[in-house]
PDB file of C-alpha atoms and ligand atoms in Angstrom:
ATOM      1  CA  MET A  11       4.544 -23.898   1.184  1.00 89.00           C
ATOM      2  CA  ASP A  12       7.815 -22.361  -0.032  1.00 94.00           C
ATOM      3  CA  ILE A  13       8.195 -20.825  -3.474  1.00 96.00           C
ATOM      4  CA  PHE A  14      10.471 -23.620  -4.748  1.00 95.00           C
ATOM      5  CA  THR A  15       7.806 -26.237  -4.044  1.00 94.00           C
ATOM      6  CA  ARG A  16       5.093 -24.001  -5.511  1.00 96.00           C
ATOM      7  CA  ILE A  17       7.074 -23.735  -8.752  1.00 95.00           C
ATOM      8  CA  LYS A  18       7.803 -27.463  -8.786  1.00 90.00           C
ATOM      9  CA  ASN A  19       4.188 -28.484  -8.232  1.00 90.00           C
ATOM     10  CA  LEU A  20       2.929 -25.949 -10.840  1.00 90.00           C
ATOM     11  CA  GLU A  21       0.989 -23.867  -8.338  1.00 94.00           C
ATOM     12  CA  ILE A  22       3.070 -21.081  -9.879  1.00 96.00           C
ATOM     13  CA  GLN A  23       3.220 -21.941 -13.570  1.00 93.00           C
ATOM     14  CA  GLY A  24       4.053 -20.262 -16.870  1.00 94.00           C
ATOM     15  CA  ALA A  25       7.500 -18.882 -17.581  1.00 94.00           C
ATOM     16  CA  ILE A  26       6.801 -15.196 -17.048  1.00 95.00           C
ATOM     17  CA  ASN A  27       4.721 -15.748 -13.898  1.00 96.00           C
ATOM     18  CA  ILE A  28       7.590 -17.747 -12.448  1.00 96.00           C
ATOM     19  CA  ALA A  29      10.017 -14.888 -13.167  1.00 97.00           C
ATOM     20  CA  GLU A  30       7.601 -12.331 -11.681  1.00 97.00           C
ATOM     21  CA  HIS A  31       6.853 -14.335  -8.513  1.00 97.00           C
ATOM     22  CA  SER A  32      10.558 -15.029  -8.045  1.00 97.00           C
ATOM     23  CA  LEU A  33      11.422 -11.323  -8.187  1.00 98.00           C
ATOM     24  CA  ILE A  34       8.701 -10.500  -5.657  1.00 98.00           C
ATOM     25  CA  TYR A  35       9.996 -13.297  -3.426  1.00 98.00           C
ATOM     26  CA  LEU A  36      13.607 -12.067  -3.746  1.00 98.00           C
ATOM     27  CA  LYS A  37      12.495  -8.550  -2.829  1.00 98.00           C
ATOM     28  CA  GLY A  38      10.998  -9.865   0.416  1.00 97.00           C
ATOM     29  CA  PHE A  39      14.046 -12.057   1.041  1.00 97.00           C
ATOM     30  CA  ALA A  40      16.460  -9.126   0.554  1.00 97.00           C
ATOM     31  CA  LYS A  41      14.424  -6.943   2.914  1.00 97.00           C
ATOM     32  CA  LYS A  42      15.020  -9.493   5.684  1.00 97.00           C
ATOM     33  CA  ASN A  43      18.469 -10.835   4.759  1.00 97.00           C
ATOM     34  CA  GLY A  44      20.124  -8.267   2.506  1.00 97.00           C
ATOM     35  CA  PHE A  45      21.794  -8.870  -0.872  1.00 97.00           C
ATOM     36  CA  GLY A  46      24.759 -10.954   0.364  1.00 96.00           C
ATOM     37  CA  HIS A  47      25.810 -14.597   0.014  1.00 96.00           C
ATOM     38  CA  LYS A  48      22.454 -15.964   1.253  1.00 97.00           C
ATOM     39  CA  PHE A  49      20.702 -13.951  -1.454  1.00 97.00           C
ATOM     40  CA  ASP A  50      22.960 -15.518  -4.120  1.00 96.00           C
ATOM     41  CA  LEU A  51      22.141 -18.999  -2.854  1.00 97.00           C
ATOM     42  CA  GLU A  52      18.442 -18.224  -3.010  1.00 96.00           C
ATOM     43  CA  CYS A  53      18.841 -17.038  -6.625  1.00 97.00           C
ATOM     44  CA  ASP A  54      20.564 -20.340  -7.525  1.00 96.00           C
ATOM     45  CA  ARG A  55      17.778 -22.347  -5.913  1.00 96.00           C
ATOM     46  CA  LEU A  56      15.144 -20.460  -7.895  1.00 96.00           C
ATOM     47  CA  ILE A  57      16.921 -21.016 -11.214  1.00 95.00           C
ATOM     48  CA  ALA A  58      17.205 -24.738 -10.408  1.00 93.00           C
ATOM     49  CA  ALA A  59      13.456 -24.937  -9.687  1.00 93.00           C
ATOM     50  CA  ARG A  60      12.665 -24.231 -13.384  1.00 92.00           C
ATOM     51  CA  PRO A  61      15.834 -24.817 -15.442  1.00 90.00           C
ATOM     52  CA  THR A  62      14.044 -24.386 -18.798  1.00 90.00           C
ATOM     53  CA  GLY A  63      12.600 -21.009 -17.788  1.00 89.00           C
ATOM     54  CA  VAL A  64      15.118 -18.605 -19.205  1.00 95.00           C
ATOM     55  CA  ALA A  65      13.150 -15.466 -18.286  1.00 96.00           C
ATOM     56  CA  LEU A  66      13.805 -16.383 -14.652  1.00 96.00           C
ATOM     57  CA  TYR A  67      17.497 -16.931 -15.425  1.00 96.00           C
ATOM     58  CA  ASN A  68      17.771 -13.665 -17.404  1.00 97.00           C
ATOM     59  CA  VAL A  69      16.113 -11.453 -14.788  1.00 97.00           C
ATOM     60  CA  ILE A  70      18.225 -12.958 -12.013  1.00 97.00           C
ATOM     61  CA  ARG A  71      21.376 -12.465 -14.094  1.00 96.00           C
ATOM     62  CA  GLU A  72      20.465  -8.798 -14.610  1.00 97.00           C
ATOM     63  CA  LEU A  73      19.672  -8.398 -10.916  1.00 97.00           C
ATOM     64  CA  ARG A  74      23.005  -9.891  -9.894  1.00 96.00           C
ATOM     65  CA  ARG A  75      24.783  -7.137 -11.856  1.00 96.00           C
ATOM     66  CA  ASP A  76      22.958  -4.512  -9.796  1.00 97.00           C
ATOM     67  CA  LYS A  77      21.620  -5.999  -6.575  1.00 97.00           C
ATOM     68  CA  SER A  78      19.137  -3.361  -5.481  1.00 97.00           C
ATOM     69  CA  PHE A  79      15.452  -2.835  -4.797  1.00 98.00           C
ATOM     70  CA  ARG A  80      15.438  -0.278  -7.609  1.00 98.00           C
ATOM     71  CA  LYS A  81      16.563  -2.987 -10.048  1.00 98.00           C
ATOM     72  CA  ILE A  82      13.930  -5.448  -8.827  1.00 98.00           C
ATOM     73  CA  ASP A  83      11.200  -2.858  -9.363  1.00 98.00           C
ATOM     74  CA  GLU A  84      12.614  -1.969 -12.779  1.00 98.00           C
ATOM     75  CA  LEU A  85      12.501  -5.646 -13.825  1.00 98.00           C
ATOM     76  CA  LEU A  86       8.965  -6.093 -12.493  1.00 98.00           C
ATOM     77  CA  ASN A  87       7.851  -3.041 -14.470  1.00 98.00           C
ATOM     78  CA  LYS A  88       9.551  -4.360 -17.579  1.00 98.00           C
ATOM     79  CA  ILE A  89       7.654  -7.660 -17.275  1.00 98.00           C
ATOM     80  CA  LYS A  90       4.354  -5.799 -16.857  1.00 97.00           C
ATOM     81  CA  ASN A  91       4.979  -3.388 -19.751  1.00 98.00           C
ATOM     82  CA  ASN A  92       6.158  -6.164 -22.068  1.00 98.00           C
ATOM     83  CA  LYS A  93       2.965  -8.128 -21.389  1.00 98.00           C
ATOM     84  CA  GLU A  94       0.866  -5.115 -22.291  1.00 98.00           C
ATOM     85  CA  LYS A  95       2.786  -4.458 -25.515  1.00 98.00           C
ATOM     86  CA  ILE A  96       2.650  -8.134 -26.550  1.00 98.00           C
ATOM     87  CA  SER A  97      -1.124  -8.196 -26.111  1.00 98.00           C
ATOM     88  CA  ASN A  98      -1.480  -5.056 -28.270  1.00 98.00           C
ATOM     89  CA  TYR A  99       0.592  -6.517 -31.107  1.00 98.00           C
ATOM     90  CA  GLY A 100      -0.840 -10.009 -30.798  1.00 98.00           C
ATOM     91  CA  GLU A 101      -4.504  -9.071 -30.816  1.00 98.00           C
ATOM     92  CA  LYS A 102      -4.078  -7.709 -34.366  1.00 98.00           C
ATOM     93  CA  LEU A 103      -3.472 -11.267 -35.579  1.00 98.00           C
ATOM     94  CA  ILE A 104      -6.901 -12.409 -34.408  1.00 98.00           C
ATOM     95  CA  LYS A 105      -9.622 -11.716 -36.962  1.00 98.00           C
ATOM     96  CA  ASN A 106     -13.320 -11.289 -36.277  1.00 97.00           C
ATOM     97  CA  ASN A 107     -15.241 -14.600 -36.555  1.00 97.00           C
ATOM     98  CA  SER A 108     -12.018 -16.634 -36.712  1.00 97.00           C
ATOM     99  CA  THR A 109     -10.789 -19.609 -34.684  1.00 98.00           C
ATOM    100  CA  VAL A 110      -7.647 -19.421 -32.571  1.00 98.00           C
ATOM    101  CA  GLN A 111      -6.011 -22.521 -31.184  1.00 98.00           C
ATOM    102  CA  THR A 112      -3.676 -22.695 -28.203  1.00 98.00           C
ATOM    103  CA  HIS A 113      -2.012 -25.222 -25.912  1.00 98.00           C
ATOM    104  CA  CYS A 114      -1.252 -25.322 -22.170  1.00 98.00           C
ATOM    105  CA  HIS A 115      -1.583 -22.000 -20.305  1.00 98.00           C
ATOM    106  CA  SER A 116       0.442 -19.005 -21.378  1.00 98.00           C
ATOM    107  CA  SER A 117      -0.247 -15.677 -19.705  1.00 97.00           C
ATOM    108  CA  ASN A 118       0.959 -13.894 -22.833  1.00 98.00           C
ATOM    109  CA  VAL A 119      -1.508 -15.787 -25.014  1.00 98.00           C
ATOM    110  CA  MET A 120      -4.299 -15.178 -22.505  1.00 98.00           C
ATOM    111  CA  ASP A 121      -3.616 -11.435 -22.565  1.00 98.00           C
ATOM    112  CA  ILE A 122      -3.720 -11.420 -26.381  1.00 98.00           C
ATOM    113  CA  ILE A 123      -7.020 -13.292 -26.471  1.00 98.00           C
ATOM    114  CA  LYS A 124      -8.580 -11.060 -23.807  1.00 98.00           C
ATOM    115  CA  LYS A 125      -7.457  -7.920 -25.636  1.00 98.00           C
ATOM    116  CA  ALA A 126      -8.821  -9.205 -28.977  1.00 98.00           C
ATOM    117  CA  ALA A 127     -12.145 -10.081 -27.327  1.00 98.00           C
ATOM    118  CA  GLU A 128     -12.651  -6.429 -26.401  1.00 97.00           C
ATOM    119  CA  ASN A 129     -13.794  -5.711 -29.976  1.00 96.00           C
ATOM    120  CA  LYS A 130     -13.994  -9.034 -31.851  1.00 98.00           C
ATOM    121  CA  LYS A 131     -15.984 -12.240 -31.634  1.00 98.00           C
ATOM    122  CA  PHE A 132     -14.105 -15.492 -32.203  1.00 98.00           C
ATOM    123  CA  THR A 133     -13.618 -19.094 -31.094  1.00 98.00           C
ATOM    124  CA  VAL A 134     -10.739 -20.426 -29.021  1.00 98.00           C
ATOM    125  CA  ILE A 135      -9.776 -24.095 -29.071  1.00 98.00           C
ATOM    126  CA  ALA A 136      -7.605 -25.334 -26.227  1.00 98.00           C
ATOM    127  CA  ASP A 137      -6.447 -28.868 -25.492  1.00 98.00           C
ATOM    128  CA  VAL A 138      -6.321 -30.410 -22.056  1.00 98.00           C
ATOM    129  CA  THR A 139      -2.490 -30.575 -22.044  1.00 98.00           C
ATOM    130  CA  GLU A 140      -1.521 -33.891 -20.544  1.00 97.00           C
ATOM    131  CA  PRO A 141      -0.383 -34.829 -18.019  1.00 97.00           C
ATOM    132  CA  MET A 142      -0.949 -31.850 -15.711  1.00 96.00           C
ATOM    133  CA  HIS A 143      -4.016 -30.368 -17.459  1.00 97.00           C
ATOM    134  CA  GLN A 144      -2.994 -26.725 -17.608  1.00 97.00           C
ATOM    135  CA  GLY A 145      -5.409 -26.412 -20.549  1.00 98.00           C
ATOM    136  CA  ILE A 146      -8.250 -26.587 -18.035  1.00 98.00           C
ATOM    137  CA  LYS A 147      -6.918 -23.450 -16.390  1.00 97.00           C
ATOM    138  CA  THR A 148      -6.941 -21.816 -19.827  1.00 98.00           C
ATOM    139  CA  VAL A 149     -10.559 -22.680 -20.672  1.00 98.00           C
ATOM    140  CA  LYS A 150     -11.827 -21.774 -17.195  1.00 98.00           C
ATOM    141  CA  GLU A 151     -10.197 -18.368 -17.434  1.00 97.00           C
ATOM    142  CA  LEU A 152     -11.530 -17.828 -20.971  1.00 97.00           C
ATOM    143  CA  SER A 153     -15.047 -18.912 -20.060  1.00 97.00           C
ATOM    144  CA  GLU A 154     -15.347 -15.658 -18.076  1.00 96.00           C
ATOM    145  CA  ILE A 155     -14.724 -13.531 -21.173  1.00 96.00           C
ATOM    146  CA  LYS A 156     -17.610 -12.405 -23.329  1.00 93.00           C
ATOM    147  CA  ASN A 157     -17.329 -12.546 -27.146  1.00 94.00           C
ATOM    148  CA  ILE A 158     -15.426 -15.852 -27.114  1.00 97.00           C
ATOM    149  CA  GLU A 159     -16.716 -19.320 -27.777  1.00 97.00           C
ATOM    150  CA  VAL A 160     -14.426 -21.707 -25.881  1.00 98.00           C
ATOM    151  CA  ILE A 161     -13.870 -25.296 -26.999  1.00 97.00           C
ATOM    152  CA  LEU A 162     -11.915 -27.856 -25.004  1.00 98.00           C
ATOM    153  CA  VAL A 163     -10.520 -30.946 -26.742  1.00 98.00           C
ATOM    154  CA  THR A 164      -8.188 -33.760 -25.769  1.00 97.00           C
ATOM    155  CA  ASP A 165      -4.565 -33.455 -26.822  1.00 98.00           C
ATOM    156  CA  ASP A 166      -5.132 -36.199 -29.352  1.00 96.00           C
ATOM    157  CA  ALA A 167      -8.007 -34.262 -30.955  1.00 96.00           C
ATOM    158  CA  ALA A 168      -5.965 -31.087 -31.314  1.00 95.00           C
ATOM    159  CA  GLY A 169      -4.725 -32.132 -34.771  1.00 95.00           C
ATOM    160  CA  LEU A 170      -8.275 -32.621 -35.970  1.00 94.00           C
ATOM    161  CA  ALA A 171      -9.002 -28.949 -35.376  1.00 93.00           C
ATOM    162  CA  LEU A 172      -6.356 -28.236 -38.002  1.00 93.00           C
ATOM    163  CA  SER A 173      -7.799 -30.572 -40.582  1.00 92.00           C
ATOM    164  CA  HIS A 174     -11.540 -31.084 -40.217  1.00 91.00           C
ATOM    165  CA  PRO A 175     -14.449 -28.693 -39.523  1.00 91.00           C
ATOM    166  CA  CYS A 176     -16.170 -31.065 -37.056  1.00 94.00           C
ATOM    167  CA  ILE A 177     -14.485 -29.204 -34.198  1.00 92.00           C
ATOM    168  CA  SER A 178     -14.110 -25.781 -35.870  1.00 91.00           C
ATOM    169  CA  MET A 179     -11.190 -25.252 -38.237  1.00 93.00           C
ATOM    170  CA  SER A 180      -8.373 -23.240 -36.708  1.00 96.00           C
ATOM    171  CA  ASP A 181      -7.224 -20.139 -38.590  1.00 97.00           C
ATOM    172  CA  ILE A 182      -4.216 -19.464 -36.422  1.00 98.00           C
ATOM    173  CA  LEU A 183      -2.286 -21.019 -33.540  1.00 98.00           C
ATOM    174  CA  ILE A 184      -0.797 -18.838 -30.829  1.00 98.00           C
ATOM    175  CA  LEU A 185       1.257 -20.481 -28.086  1.00 98.00           C
ATOM    176  CA  GLY A 186       3.643 -19.251 -25.410  1.00 98.00           C
ATOM    177  CA  ALA A 187       7.318 -20.045 -24.912  1.00 98.00           C
ATOM    178  CA  ASP A 188       9.616 -20.900 -22.077  1.00 97.00           C
ATOM    179  CA  ALA A 189      12.731 -20.152 -24.064  1.00 97.00           C
ATOM    180  CA  ILE A 190      13.611 -18.752 -27.487  1.00 98.00           C
ATOM    181  CA  ARG A 191      16.752 -20.450 -28.739  1.00 98.00           C
ATOM    182  CA  LYS A 192      18.915 -20.796 -31.826  1.00 97.00           C
ATOM    183  CA  ASP A 193      17.549 -24.310 -32.306  1.00 97.00           C
ATOM    184  CA  GLY A 194      13.907 -23.265 -31.891  1.00 98.00           C
ATOM    185  CA  ILE A 195      11.186 -22.531 -29.384  1.00 98.00           C
ATOM    186  CA  VAL A 196      11.056 -24.382 -26.086  1.00 97.00           C
ATOM    187  CA  ASN A 197       7.507 -24.735 -24.809  1.00 98.00           C
ATOM    188  CA  LYS A 198       5.153 -27.194 -23.132  1.00 98.00           C
ATOM    189  CA  ILE A 199       5.388 -30.743 -24.404  1.00 98.00           C
ATOM    190  CA  GLY A 200       3.094 -31.195 -27.398  1.00 98.00           C
ATOM    191  CA  THR A 201       3.955 -27.845 -28.977  1.00 98.00           C
ATOM    192  CA  TYR A 202       6.202 -29.490 -31.559  1.00 98.00           C
ATOM    193  CA  LEU A 203       3.508 -31.910 -32.736  1.00 98.00           C
ATOM    194  CA  LEU A 204       1.005 -29.079 -33.137  1.00 98.00           C
ATOM    195  CA  ALA A 205       3.531 -27.002 -35.081  1.00 98.00           C
ATOM    196  CA  VAL A 206       4.257 -29.863 -37.478  1.00 98.00           C
ATOM    197  CA  ALA A 207       0.543 -30.438 -38.070  1.00 97.00           C
ATOM    198  CA  ALA A 208      -0.079 -26.699 -38.576  1.00 97.00           C
ATOM    199  CA  LYS A 209       2.713 -26.469 -41.153  1.00 97.00           C
ATOM    200  CA  GLU A 210       1.334 -29.458 -42.996  1.00 97.00           C
ATOM    201  CA  ARG A 211      -2.068 -27.734 -43.218  1.00 96.00           C
ATOM    202  CA  GLY A 212      -0.619 -24.261 -43.985  1.00 97.00           C
ATOM    203  CA  ILE A 213      -2.059 -22.731 -40.804  1.00 97.00           C
ATOM    204  CA  PRO A 214       0.040 -19.911 -39.302  1.00 98.00           C
ATOM    205  CA  PHE A 215       1.804 -20.783 -36.062  1.00 98.00           C
ATOM    206  CA  TYR A 216       2.805 -17.894 -33.798  1.00 98.00           C
ATOM    207  CA  ILE A 217       4.619 -17.683 -30.491  1.00 98.00           C
ATOM    208  CA  ALA A 218       3.876 -14.929 -27.963  1.00 98.00           C
ATOM    209  CA  ALA A 219       6.879 -14.206 -25.759  1.00 98.00           C
ATOM    210  CA  SER A 220       9.011 -11.309 -24.629  1.00 98.00           C
ATOM    211  CA  THR A 221      12.681 -10.949 -25.537  1.00 97.00           C
ATOM    212  CA  LEU A 222      13.377 -11.650 -21.848  1.00 97.00           C
ATOM    213  CA  LYS A 223      13.054 -15.256 -23.025  1.00 98.00           C
ATOM    214  CA  TYR A 224      15.977 -15.087 -25.442  1.00 98.00           C
ATOM    215  CA  ASP A 225      18.101 -18.027 -24.390  1.00 97.00           C
ATOM    216  CA  ARG A 226      21.798 -17.770 -25.226  1.00 96.00           C
ATOM    217  CA  ARG A 227      22.818 -20.527 -22.814  1.00 94.00           C
ATOM    218  CA  ARG A 228      24.668 -23.283 -24.589  1.00 93.00           C
ATOM    219  CA  ARG A 229      22.963 -26.180 -22.869  1.00 92.00           C
ATOM    220  CA  LEU A 230      19.250 -26.825 -22.829  1.00 94.00           C
ATOM    221  CA  VAL A 231      18.002 -28.812 -19.864  1.00 91.00           C
ATOM    222  CA  ILE A 232      14.614 -30.393 -20.520  1.00 94.00           C
ATOM    223  CA  GLU A 233      12.935 -30.920 -17.179  1.00 93.00           C
ATOM    224  CA  MET A 234      11.863 -34.517 -16.571  1.00 95.00           C
ATOM    225  CA  ARG A 235       8.886 -34.554 -14.258  1.00 95.00           C
ATOM    226  CA  LYS A 236       7.631 -37.338 -12.025  1.00 95.00           C
ATOM    227  CA  PRO A 237       6.610 -40.579 -13.844  1.00 97.00           C
ATOM    228  CA  SER A 238       3.589 -40.757 -11.539  1.00 97.00           C
ATOM    229  CA  GLU A 239       2.093 -37.758 -13.406  1.00 97.00           C
ATOM    230  CA  VAL A 240       1.801 -40.068 -16.440  1.00 97.00           C
ATOM    231  CA  HIS A 241       0.776 -43.379 -14.862  1.00 97.00           C
ATOM    232  CA  ARG A 242       1.340 -45.543 -11.810  1.00 98.00           C
ATOM    233  CA  LYS A 243       4.325 -47.864 -11.950  1.00 97.00           C
ATOM    234  CA  ILE A 244       4.096 -50.709 -14.494  1.00 98.00           C
ATOM    235  CA  LYS A 245       6.605 -53.485 -13.960  1.00 98.00           C
ATOM    236  CA  GLY A 246       9.161 -53.622 -16.776  1.00 98.00           C
ATOM    237  CA  VAL A 247       8.162 -50.217 -18.195  1.00 98.00           C
ATOM    238  CA  LYS A 248      10.187 -47.048 -17.990  1.00 98.00           C
ATOM    239  CA  ILE A 249       7.913 -44.009 -17.904  1.00 98.00           C
ATOM    240  CA  LEU A 250       9.397 -40.763 -19.237  1.00 98.00           C
ATOM    241  CA  ASN A 251       7.693 -37.458 -18.577  1.00 98.00           C
ATOM    242  CA  PRO A 252       9.487 -34.609 -20.344  1.00 98.00           C
ATOM    243  CA  ALA A 253       7.792 -31.291 -19.576  1.00 96.00           C
ATOM    244  CA  PHE A 254       8.927 -29.346 -22.659  1.00 97.00           C
ATOM    245  CA  ASP A 255       9.872 -29.847 -26.284  1.00 98.00           C
ATOM    246  CA  VAL A 256      11.720 -27.847 -28.919  1.00 98.00           C
ATOM    247  CA  THR A 257      10.001 -26.644 -32.103  1.00 98.00           C
ATOM    248  CA  PRO A 258      12.430 -25.815 -34.912  1.00 98.00           C
ATOM    249  CA  TRP A 259      12.135 -22.405 -36.582  1.00 98.00           C
ATOM    250  CA  LYS A 260      10.932 -23.781 -39.908  1.00 98.00           C
ATOM    251  CA  PHE A 261       7.551 -24.448 -38.271  1.00 98.00           C
ATOM    252  CA  ILE A 262       7.145 -20.947 -36.840  1.00 98.00           C
ATOM    253  CA  ASN A 263       5.684 -17.948 -38.688  1.00 98.00           C
ATOM    254  CA  GLY A 264       6.582 -15.310 -36.148  1.00 98.00           C
ATOM    255  CA  VAL A 265       7.222 -14.332 -32.546  1.00 98.00           C
ATOM    256  CA  ILE A 266       4.997 -11.679 -31.002  1.00 98.00           C
ATOM    257  CA  THR A 267       7.315  -9.670 -28.772  1.00 98.00           C
ATOM    258  CA  GLU A 268       7.168  -6.323 -26.968  1.00 98.00           C
ATOM    259  CA  ASP A 269       8.871  -4.764 -30.031  1.00 98.00           C
ATOM    260  CA  GLY A 270       6.343  -6.158 -32.504  1.00 98.00           C
ATOM    261  CA  THR A 271       5.900  -9.426 -34.383  1.00 98.00           C
ATOM    262  CA  LYS A 272       9.255 -10.693 -35.594  1.00 98.00           C
ATOM    263  CA  LYS A 273      10.108 -13.158 -38.307  1.00 98.00           C
ATOM    264  CA  PRO A 274      12.297 -16.109 -37.284  1.00 98.00           C
ATOM    265  CA  GLU A 275      15.281 -14.658 -39.218  1.00 98.00           C
ATOM    266  CA  GLN A 276      15.134 -11.456 -37.185  1.00 98.00           C
ATOM    267  CA  VAL A 277      14.930 -13.360 -33.896  1.00 98.00           C
ATOM    268  CA  LEU A 278      17.882 -15.518 -34.945  1.00 98.00           C
ATOM    269  CA  ARG A 279      19.913 -12.396 -35.803  1.00 98.00           C
ATOM    270  CA  GLU A 280      19.092 -10.874 -32.419  1.00 98.00           C
ATOM    271  CA  LEU A 281      19.980 -14.071 -30.595  1.00 97.00           C
ATOM    272  CA  LYS A 282      23.494 -13.778 -32.025  1.00 95.00           C
ATOM    273  CA  GLN A 283      23.888 -10.294 -30.516  1.00 91.00           C
ATOM    274  CA  VAL A 284      24.938 -10.184 -26.893  1.00 75.00           C
TER     275      VAL A 284
HETATM  276  C1  RUB B   4       3.627 -23.444 -19.293  1.00 56.13           C
HETATM  277  C2  RUB B   4       4.017 -23.233 -20.698  1.00 56.13           C
HETATM  278  C3  RUB B   4       3.750 -21.882 -21.257  1.00 56.13           C
HETATM  279  C4  RUB B   4       5.031 -21.057 -21.176  1.00 56.13           C
HETATM  280  C5  RUB B   4       4.759 -19.584 -21.474  1.00 56.13           C
HETATM  281  O1  RUB B   4       4.159 -24.648 -18.778  1.00 56.13           O
HETATM  282  O2  RUB B   4       4.607 -24.046 -21.364  1.00 56.13           O
HETATM  283  O3  RUB B   4       3.349 -21.942 -22.590  1.00 56.13           O
HETATM  284  O4  RUB B   4       5.605 -21.150 -19.889  1.00 56.13           O
HETATM  285  O5  RUB B   4       3.918 -19.048 -20.488  1.00 56.13           O
HETATM  286  P1  RUB B   4       4.001 -24.972 -17.201  1.00 56.13           P
HETATM  287  P2  RUB B   4       3.887 -17.464 -20.258  1.00 56.13           P
HETATM  288  O6  RUB B   4       2.541 -24.980 -16.921  1.00 56.13           O
HETATM  289  O7  RUB B   4       4.669 -26.278 -17.002  1.00 56.13           O
HETATM  290  O8  RUB B   4       4.704 -23.847 -16.476  1.00 56.13           O
HETATM  291  O9  RUB B   4       3.428 -16.845 -21.529  1.00 56.13           O
HETATM  292  O10 RUB B   4       2.891 -17.302 -19.128  1.00 56.13           O
HETATM  293  O11 RUB B   4       5.253 -17.022 -19.869  1.00 56.13           O
END
């Protein structure tokens, strides 16, 4: 199966994984075909496969300024080092005996949780994440880690974890991001609802994402996925299946980046710089 299909069908999922796999693919492509016109077309096809994923767009833009194997390796190293730094900063936010809540599957969040579990015991609540159930990937991966109690809930129950101890009250939410924009954080559908509920309960809401996800593009394209992921056809009903939503900054306490945890004002200032 080609990489475009693997991105589309979520076999390769998560913004930073998509950027990483794409770079590895482009390295192989350039070895066979060089860095000419065909290479440019391949870059365009990759960007179109995940329009919301700005890390993919940003690394390809940087690569196009210096089309070389050296640049590809430099970008791959940057992705790896950023992940490591984010996990070191993020793990400090997780306290011993606390409860962390997340949504979907973010490799940055997973790294933070795994790092924190090296010397702390805590609970992680994850929701299923309808309609494609990436939350299952999250809990399966976490079930292998000692020191963590893992709880899976439905998306509809996720709000209860913020308001009632029958699940285990969340102390903090940490989610990933596909894009960091002036208007807010773009992430898996459902993020916005969780952020609103967290604000209402006064529970800190953090995003873990590298500055490679700064999105200065004017237009935001929200990917509409297949209606069949939601339900089979119902006569007279239009089924919409947006894959991402936008959470405004007022709901976000901070962004855990490779440079440390930044307040929204700082991120907004940096987004203005080119
Ligand atoms: C995944 C998702 C993740 C972000 C960040 O959606 O929304 O939270 O992509 O992930 P999908 P990461 O499963 O549709 O790709 O931290 O790994 O970049």
